[in-house]
């Protein structure tokens, strides 16, 4: 009698163990499935293509997904809470601006084409603030001729101060009405209108006003024209 009862108990325990194990495995699989499809990092560009604008003032725009990612060290991921845009060199009041402080300036929108030396181009609606307005805040000193931009990946490039002022160049925080994703230069990319893609520095962290007219940025040191005019 005793014996029969205990073997029935053993059988019940085994059955419970089997079903709990099966349930556990199923939950594990379900969990795995969710985390794969929710991988925001990989799919963010694809998600943004569903909400970006595709046309501006009657002109068709390229997509955020039409860029070829070929940055020197791949995409950079900037923590916006600790982010500061440093403006220094030949200025009266050097500044370290937060993301919000940069965006407090008057904002502008413009359709500008980016042409890469590799032969592709994209027509994008950019939104951001004018460098002229940021320069007015810090006060550019006499003798400043070159504006040198530095990025978090060690990249750099430069443009004559006069070129930036003449073309009302901006740093953009949005493209096609959506905030730049990390791959596209979040928080800021220079909209180097009329200049080749390598002047369009992404992930800008520092802007230096300089009197050095011979400065050469990352690609400029490696044989690319410092003027970067589009033929
Ligand atoms: N910080 C940084 N900015 C950069 C680059 C880079 O490697 N690092 N590449 C430049 C080049 S060559 C081009 S064509 C444009 C657009 O590049 P993307 O398609 O990789 O965004 O970004 C420019 N800005
Ligand atoms: Mo490029």
XYZ file of N, CA, C and O and ligand atoms in Angstrom, residues 68 70-71 114-120 155 196-200 219 224, ligand 2:
73
model
N 25.352 56.000 -47.648
C 26.179 54.810 -47.422
C 27.003 55.119 -46.187
O 27.667 56.144 -46.130
N 29.996 55.152 -44.238
C 31.420 54.859 -44.438
C 32.307 55.722 -43.553
O 33.375 56.138 -43.947
N 31.814 55.999 -42.355
C 32.577 56.824 -41.417
C 33.840 56.092 -40.984
O 33.858 54.868 -40.960
N 23.840 66.527 -50.430
C 25.168 66.078 -49.986
C 25.736 65.194 -51.096
O 25.097 64.229 -51.516
N 26.932 65.551 -51.593
C 27.609 64.765 -52.627
C 28.860 64.127 -52.039
O 29.781 64.829 -51.620
N 28.920 62.805 -52.037
C 30.130 62.129 -51.549
C 31.092 61.944 -52.711
O 30.660 61.776 -53.856
N 32.401 61.953 -52.424
C 33.409 61.740 -53.472
C 33.267 60.361 -54.112
O 33.743 60.135 -55.218
N 32.601 59.451 -53.412
C 32.414 58.099 -53.965
C 31.385 58.062 -55.086
O 31.163 57.010 -55.690
N 30.708 59.185 -55.343
C 29.825 59.258 -56.495
C 28.334 59.166 -56.202
O 27.537 59.184 -57.129
N 27.934 59.074 -54.950
C 26.503 59.072 -54.634
C 26.117 60.413 -54.031
O 26.977 61.170 -53.550
N 37.589 62.456 -36.073
C 37.519 63.094 -37.387
C 37.606 64.604 -37.213
O 37.207 65.141 -36.188
N 31.916 69.041 -50.841
C 31.845 67.577 -50.875
C 31.574 66.983 -49.494
O 31.841 67.620 -48.469
N 31.051 65.753 -49.500
C 30.591 65.073 -48.286
C 31.564 65.065 -47.126
O 31.135 65.118 -45.970
N 32.866 65.012 -47.420
C 33.819 64.918 -46.290
C 33.907 66.197 -45.464
O 34.529 66.205 -44.389
N 33.278 67.298 -45.961
C 33.197 68.513 -45.132
C 31.976 68.462 -44.200
O 31.850 69.277 -43.298
N 31.069 67.514 -44.452
C 29.822 67.416 -43.669
C 30.078 66.615 -42.397
O 29.519 65.524 -42.195
N 40.452 63.843 -44.078
C 40.601 63.442 -45.488
C 41.463 64.420 -46.262
O 42.151 64.036 -47.214
N 42.746 64.720 -50.229
C 41.541 65.339 -50.789
C 41.643 66.866 -50.717
O 42.222 67.414 -49.780
Mo 32.333 60.857 -48.378
